[in-house]
Amino acid sequence: MRKILLFVIFFAGFFLQIFATHQRAGEITYKAISELKYEFTIVTYTYTPSPADRPELTIRWGDGTSGVIPRTQKINLPNNISRNVYAGAIHIYPGQGTYTVSVEDPNRNYGVLNIPNSVNVPFFIQTQLVINPFLGPNNSVELLSPPIDVGCVNNLYLHNPGAFDVDGDSISYKLVTCRGAYGLPIPGFVLPNLVDPMVESSFSIDSLSGTIVWDKPVLQGEYNIAFLVEEWRNGAKIGYVTRDMQITIIACDNNPPVINQLNDTCVLAGTTLTFAVSASDPDEDELRLFAVGGPLIVDDSPATFPTATGVGNVNAVFTWSTVCSHVQMQPYQMVFYAKDTFNTPQLSDIKTMNIRVISPAPENLSAFSVGNSIHLSWEKAICQKAIGYEVFRRNGFYGFVPGYCETGVPDYTGYVKIAAIEGINDTTFIDNEGGNGLIHGIDYCHMVVAYFADGGRSYASDEVCTSLKKDIPIITNVSVKNTGSDTGEIFVGWSKPTEMDTMLYPPPYKYLIWRATANNPTDFVKIDSTNSINDTSFFDAGINTATIAYLYKIDLFSLPGNDRYFVGSTQKAKSIFLQVQPSDNSLILSWNVEVPWKNEYYGIYRLNDETSLFDSVGVSEETFFTNTGLENGKSYAYFVKSTGKYTATGLVDPIINFSQIAAGIPADNVPPCPPVLVVETACDRSENILNWTIPVNCLDDISKYLIYYSSGELEEPVLIDSVVDSDQNQYIHSNLSSIAGCYFIIAIDSLGNQSEQSNKICINIDACPVYRLPNVFTPNEDDINDRFRPFPYTSVDHIELKIFNRWGRIVFETDDPDINWDGKNMNNNIPCSAGAYFYVCDVFEIRLNGLIKRTITGSVTIFR
């Protein structure tokens, strides 16, 4: 019987060894046939001599069903590795959702260093498929580099899976734990660099390029890792592929080759991209230079990069004649490898390169004005993948020349998108400001961009600029000539039309002048008229320019015979109204602008009391200005001069206008800067010590500080004291029942201006040692350790202490935190015998969140 049992054990062990040293690497990928129908492919790498061959595999579809996929290809590779392909499995899903497709197969090969007992751990891979009708069907990534690789001890290890996404989705990478039985993370799995915790090395994967870097392996052997290749579309994750791969590290006396630097690039669809790639080997070994990547396997016009060999140095030329079908927002990745072929292992260098194929710009953009609109037209997009156009506009020519990878119209140009047109056959657009009409006198510039379903953009078209015909009057001036409550005067000026259709609108002509106040900007009142086309100015006198801003517009009429025809109206324009606000030793000037032209800058002028003239005190490109260095309590008067222009030619340039004169008196109404507070705790005295500083650039005439305190974070803070300004800037909060509390400080200057509160600091009782008890005392009346007392403590409201003898009887109890037990039995006042006594003490501590009970237990020994 013993011999039979030994034979069974031996046979089981033998069976385990020959049938379980099997799976090494693999992944699951899929292709979309329709919205719910997908074709799956499983690729695994196994140990060739193992009898544990798998002519078929079971796949779980992720919807509660499973199937069996037969092997369609087996290729025996060097080093006893076989590549197994299980292809053509088609599954139809019941509806939209997220499905995790998986394969589990026993077992992994023997001796994987970072997987404990790997020979008994199943091999498990999974892939996620998201079916979302709003995102469309999805094809998984293809991994073009094999997942079996070799590295060298004490040499940098590099690997890139060469992921390609045929849909042009965004790809990201991250390391995950290898999975085993039932898809659970393998217990004890660690990354390869953590197998020996005494050795410092790093292991990572670049989340964008997918390059794996191990710097540097030190232990020979086999390692397995797993990583996700995640796909993203319109910001949503639409699936991932998990690759489980194996890395073998062996000893060698060799240096890896080096590929010369490669930079990411862009190429215009329809042109050919060509560049050379070169590599060298420091040991002058024979080299092989080759590449994998999406451009080499696209269906239309794939790129070429012939494998090249050489001794010491090698180079080859990448060539790609791009076409419109290659256009996509995400770049294509190329992975270039240089391997020395003379040594074992073959060490390599890897360089990744991104190539973005960009659509040509829409061509032959033209523009012409009709009335108060501009009509645009352009040629149909060259790349038929485009799904529409975007129209951009700015005032005035910019001269944009896109960089070789710069698509669309960047914000820094000042262009703003004004329209998106669906469909590439609609190649016209009328810009009329949404029906409100464009402004005469503005040189409008446009560019057009084609856009694509994946969010990509073409290069921008050429800039085309035009302006509306000058067939109506254009307002140019609303300028305060005199400031007064009833003697104010404003100059109103405009430019006459020079491109008016006089056949349609024959002379004579009449201008009507309209005015409104800023308080009622739509209530225009006719104030005057002129009877000549050349009479283009008006002085509006006897108005209140001191406290009111005014708006003006001009209407033009044609008056042949007894008829009356409205030709057109100017845009409205408002006078500059200056407001002056007091501040400490300064005045803050601000003004509103509402004009159809562009003001480029503003000059600020202040009255000189000695000369009675206004002197320039500054220039601002914004509509505000602060005049500093003034004397509090003294009055200062100002006006503002604007300088601007229309972007179209043939108009007044520059356009100059003035505000009314306004005065202000500086006053110290600026609060001090908030103090910066620090709080320390003196545990032995149950005190909190507050120290604070004022930022150096914010020194003010501070007269005192207000100290605010709350006993908890949610309690309402109260003013507990104030400190007259001193060099110490310190306050001691003493006689505390608990050190727990929150503090902040407010500074007050000599005029009563209060700062914002300082930073709030909360102290909890953990800042000091917590309440604890000794384990021995000697009640022998020698005045040394005669009482059972706690160690120094703070922030205790009361306690509930019970002390027991070894038979469980209470010999003492109290609620006094100081305890002061003299060692006598409280029941008969007889001294307790020497020995150990046990206690349970509920300590009620005053914390930031209230009165909290904490229970401590232990023993105390009486020595006599």
PDB file of C-alpha atoms in Angstrom, residues 70-202:
ATOM      1  CA  PRO A  70     -10.514  26.304 -31.928  1.00  0.00           C
ATOM      2  CA  ARG A  71      -6.896  27.152 -32.628  1.00  0.00           C
ATOM      3  CA  THR A  72      -6.419  28.417 -36.161  1.00  0.00           C
ATOM      4  CA  GLN A  73      -2.638  28.825 -36.143  1.00  0.00           C
ATOM      5  CA  LYS A  74       0.391  27.559 -34.225  1.00  0.00           C
ATOM      6  CA  ILE A  75       3.867  28.887 -35.007  1.00  0.00           C
ATOM      7  CA  ASN A  76       6.898  27.460 -33.244  1.00  0.00           C
ATOM      8  CA  LEU A  77       9.328  30.257 -32.479  1.00  0.00           C
ATOM      9  CA  PRO A  78      12.942  30.074 -31.241  1.00  0.00           C
ATOM     10  CA  ASN A  79      13.719  29.303 -27.608  1.00  0.00           C
ATOM     11  CA  ASN A  80      10.893  26.731 -27.296  1.00  0.00           C
ATOM     12  CA  ILE A  81       8.122  29.327 -27.602  1.00  0.00           C
ATOM     13  CA  SER A  82       4.937  28.727 -29.597  1.00  0.00           C
ATOM     14  CA  ARG A  83       2.552  31.431 -30.793  1.00  0.00           C
ATOM     15  CA  ASN A  84      -1.055  30.213 -30.771  1.00  0.00           C
ATOM     16  CA  VAL A  85      -3.876  32.041 -32.549  1.00  0.00           C
ATOM     17  CA  TYR A  86      -7.550  31.315 -31.887  1.00  0.00           C
ATOM     18  CA  ALA A  87      -9.404  33.449 -34.426  1.00  0.00           C
ATOM     19  CA  GLY A  88     -12.795  33.851 -36.034  1.00  0.00           C
ATOM     20  CA  ALA A  89     -14.981  33.542 -32.941  1.00  0.00           C
ATOM     21  CA  ILE A  90     -18.137  35.622 -33.457  1.00  0.00           C
ATOM     22  CA  HIS A  91     -20.542  36.607 -30.704  1.00  0.00           C
ATOM     23  CA  ILE A  92     -23.749  38.659 -30.795  1.00  0.00           C
ATOM     24  CA  TYR A  93     -24.496  40.631 -27.636  1.00  0.00           C
ATOM     25  CA  PRO A  94     -28.025  41.157 -26.319  1.00  0.00           C
ATOM     26  CA  GLY A  95     -27.800  44.954 -26.141  1.00  0.00           C
ATOM     27  CA  GLN A  96     -25.756  47.933 -25.062  1.00  0.00           C
ATOM     28  CA  GLY A  97     -23.592  47.625 -21.952  1.00  0.00           C
ATOM     29  CA  THR A  98     -20.120  46.915 -20.667  1.00  0.00           C
ATOM     30  CA  TYR A  99     -18.860  43.359 -21.171  1.00  0.00           C
ATOM     31  CA  THR A 100     -15.685  41.813 -19.758  1.00  0.00           C
ATOM     32  CA  VAL A 101     -14.493  38.983 -21.995  1.00  0.00           C
ATOM     33  CA  SER A 102     -12.085  36.508 -20.381  1.00  0.00           C
ATOM     34  CA  VAL A 103     -10.086  33.321 -20.808  1.00  0.00           C
ATOM     35  CA  GLU A 104      -8.717  31.168 -17.982  1.00  0.00           C
ATOM     36  CA  ASP A 105      -6.327  28.293 -18.611  1.00  0.00           C
ATOM     37  CA  PRO A 106      -4.206  26.169 -16.263  1.00  0.00           C
ATOM     38  CA  ASN A 107      -1.423  26.754 -15.857  1.00  0.00           C
ATOM     39  CA  ARG A 108       1.453  29.167 -16.004  1.00  0.00           C
ATOM     40  CA  ASN A 109       4.981  27.944 -16.486  1.00  0.00           C
ATOM     41  CA  TYR A 110       7.162  26.875 -13.578  1.00  0.00           C
ATOM     42  CA  GLY A 111       9.561  29.269 -11.836  1.00  0.00           C
ATOM     43  CA  VAL A 112       8.138  32.760 -12.493  1.00  0.00           C
ATOM     44  CA  LEU A 113      10.009  34.747  -9.867  1.00  0.00           C
ATOM     45  CA  ASN A 114       7.346  37.350  -9.081  1.00  0.00           C
ATOM     46  CA  ILE A 115       4.414  34.883  -8.950  1.00  0.00           C
ATOM     47  CA  PRO A 116       4.633  32.524  -5.977  1.00  0.00           C
ATOM     48  CA  ASN A 117       4.237  28.856  -6.964  1.00  0.00           C
ATOM     49  CA  SER A 118       3.522  29.940 -10.539  1.00  0.00           C
ATOM     50  CA  VAL A 119       3.265  26.379 -11.852  1.00  0.00           C
ATOM     51  CA  ASN A 120       0.001  25.984  -9.917  1.00  0.00           C
ATOM     52  CA  VAL A 121      -1.415  29.416 -10.826  1.00  0.00           C
ATOM     53  CA  PRO A 122      -3.885  29.608 -13.753  1.00  0.00           C
ATOM     54  CA  PHE A 123      -3.295  31.991 -16.616  1.00  0.00           C
ATOM     55  CA  PHE A 124      -6.097  34.568 -16.907  1.00  0.00           C
ATOM     56  CA  ILE A 125      -6.561  37.416 -19.394  1.00  0.00           C
ATOM     57  CA  GLN A 126      -9.515  39.710 -19.932  1.00  0.00           C
ATOM     58  CA  THR A 127     -10.672  42.412 -22.325  1.00  0.00           C
ATOM     59  CA  GLN A 128     -13.421  44.958 -21.871  1.00  0.00           C
ATOM     60  CA  LEU A 129     -15.916  45.893 -24.578  1.00  0.00           C
ATOM     61  CA  VAL A 130     -18.284  48.860 -24.207  1.00  0.00           C
ATOM     62  CA  ILE A 131     -21.310  48.876 -26.525  1.00  0.00           C
ATOM     63  CA  ASN A 132     -22.698  52.393 -26.571  1.00  0.00           C
ATOM     64  CA  PRO A 133     -24.879  53.546 -29.487  1.00  0.00           C
ATOM     65  CA  PHE A 134     -23.859  57.155 -28.849  1.00  0.00           C
ATOM     66  CA  LEU A 135     -20.166  56.298 -29.317  1.00  0.00           C
ATOM     67  CA  GLY A 136     -20.570  53.822 -32.178  1.00  0.00           C
ATOM     68  CA  PRO A 137     -19.007  50.383 -32.767  1.00  0.00           C
ATOM     69  CA  ASN A 138     -15.473  49.926 -31.523  1.00  0.00           C
ATOM     70  CA  ASN A 139     -12.483  47.848 -32.567  1.00  0.00           C
ATOM     71  CA  SER A 140      -9.942  46.987 -29.901  1.00  0.00           C
ATOM     72  CA  VAL A 141      -6.296  47.923 -30.168  1.00  0.00           C
ATOM     73  CA  GLU A 142      -3.881  45.615 -31.953  1.00  0.00           C
ATOM     74  CA  LEU A 143      -0.592  44.897 -30.166  1.00  0.00           C
ATOM     75  CA  LEU A 144       2.081  44.618 -32.822  1.00  0.00           C
ATOM     76  CA  SER A 145       5.087  43.710 -30.631  1.00  0.00           C
ATOM     77  CA  PRO A 146       5.204  40.163 -29.196  1.00  0.00           C
ATOM     78  CA  PRO A 147       4.777  39.769 -25.413  1.00  0.00           C
ATOM     79  CA  ILE A 148       7.825  37.525 -24.971  1.00  0.00           C
ATOM     80  CA  ASP A 149      11.014  39.466 -24.398  1.00  0.00           C
ATOM     81  CA  VAL A 150      14.535  39.078 -23.030  1.00  0.00           C
ATOM     82  CA  GLY A 151      16.639  41.469 -20.979  1.00  0.00           C
ATOM     83  CA  CYS A 152      20.082  41.554 -19.448  1.00  0.00           C
ATOM     84  CA  VAL A 153      21.181  41.810 -15.828  1.00  0.00           C
ATOM     85  CA  ASN A 154      22.304  45.319 -14.842  1.00  0.00           C
ATOM     86  CA  ASN A 155      21.198  46.786 -18.179  1.00  0.00           C
ATOM     87  CA  LEU A 156      18.274  49.097 -18.813  1.00  0.00           C
ATOM     88  CA  TYR A 157      15.320  47.074 -20.074  1.00  0.00           C
ATOM     89  CA  LEU A 158      12.866  48.646 -22.547  1.00  0.00           C
ATOM     90  CA  HIS A 159       9.751  47.295 -24.216  1.00  0.00           C
ATOM     91  CA  ASN A 160       6.833  48.780 -26.139  1.00  0.00           C
ATOM     92  CA  PRO A 161       3.746  46.756 -27.118  1.00  0.00           C
ATOM     93  CA  GLY A 162       3.304  48.714 -30.353  1.00  0.00           C
ATOM     94  CA  ALA A 163      -0.404  49.364 -29.882  1.00  0.00           C
ATOM     95  CA  PHE A 164      -2.436  50.464 -32.913  1.00  0.00           C
ATOM     96  CA  ASP A 165      -6.078  51.546 -32.852  1.00  0.00           C
ATOM     97  CA  VAL A 166      -7.726  51.336 -36.247  1.00  0.00           C
ATOM     98  CA  ASP A 167     -10.527  53.690 -35.099  1.00  0.00           C
ATOM     99  CA  GLY A 168      -8.092  56.450 -34.163  1.00  0.00           C
ATOM    100  CA  ASP A 169      -9.209  56.444 -30.520  1.00  0.00           C
ATOM    101  CA  SER A 170      -7.019  57.825 -27.770  1.00  0.00           C
ATOM    102  CA  ILE A 171      -4.914  55.201 -25.961  1.00  0.00           C
ATOM    103  CA  SER A 172      -3.501  55.099 -22.445  1.00  0.00           C
ATOM    104  CA  TYR A 173      -1.542  52.472 -20.520  1.00  0.00           C
ATOM    105  CA  LYS A 174      -1.297  51.356 -16.904  1.00  0.00           C
ATOM    106  CA  LEU A 175       0.247  48.448 -15.009  1.00  0.00           C
ATOM    107  CA  VAL A 176      -2.098  46.027 -13.228  1.00  0.00           C
ATOM    108  CA  THR A 177      -1.697  42.879 -11.152  1.00  0.00           C
ATOM    109  CA  CYS A 178      -1.497  39.585 -13.012  1.00  0.00           C
ATOM    110  CA  ARG A 179      -4.660  37.533 -12.509  1.00  0.00           C
ATOM    111  CA  GLY A 180      -5.109  33.878 -11.720  1.00  0.00           C
ATOM    112  CA  ALA A 181      -7.963  31.586 -10.720  1.00  0.00           C
ATOM    113  CA  TYR A 182     -11.454  33.049 -11.312  1.00  0.00           C
ATOM    114  CA  GLY A 183      -9.866  36.266 -12.521  1.00  0.00           C
ATOM    115  CA  LEU A 184      -8.732  37.276  -9.046  1.00  0.00           C
ATOM    116  CA  PRO A 185      -5.420  39.114  -8.512  1.00  0.00           C
ATOM    117  CA  ILE A 186      -2.685  36.576  -7.835  1.00  0.00           C
ATOM    118  CA  PRO A 187      -1.806  36.504  -4.111  1.00  0.00           C
ATOM    119  CA  GLY A 188       1.776  37.519  -3.518  1.00  0.00           C
ATOM    120  CA  PHE A 189       2.265  38.993  -7.000  1.00  0.00           C
ATOM    121  CA  VAL A 190       4.767  41.867  -7.095  1.00  0.00           C
ATOM    122  CA  LEU A 191       6.296  43.914  -9.868  1.00  0.00           C
ATOM    123  CA  PRO A 192       9.628  42.511 -11.079  1.00  0.00           C
ATOM    124  CA  ASN A 193      11.671  45.218  -9.336  1.00  0.00           C
ATOM    125  CA  LEU A 194      10.194  44.234  -5.941  1.00  0.00           C
ATOM    126  CA  VAL A 195      11.161  40.543  -5.968  1.00  0.00           C
ATOM    127  CA  ASP A 196      14.254  41.363  -3.930  1.00  0.00           C
ATOM    128  CA  PRO A 197      13.323  44.201  -1.509  1.00  0.00           C
ATOM    129  CA  MET A 198      16.998  44.768  -0.714  1.00  0.00           C
ATOM    130  CA  VAL A 199      17.734  45.867  -4.278  1.00  0.00           C
ATOM    131  CA  GLU A 200      16.766  49.346  -5.472  1.00  0.00           C
ATOM    132  CA  SER A 201      15.377  49.500  -9.002  1.00  0.00           C
ATOM    133  CA  SER A 202      12.347  50.980 -10.713  1.00  0.00           C
TER     134      SER A 202
END
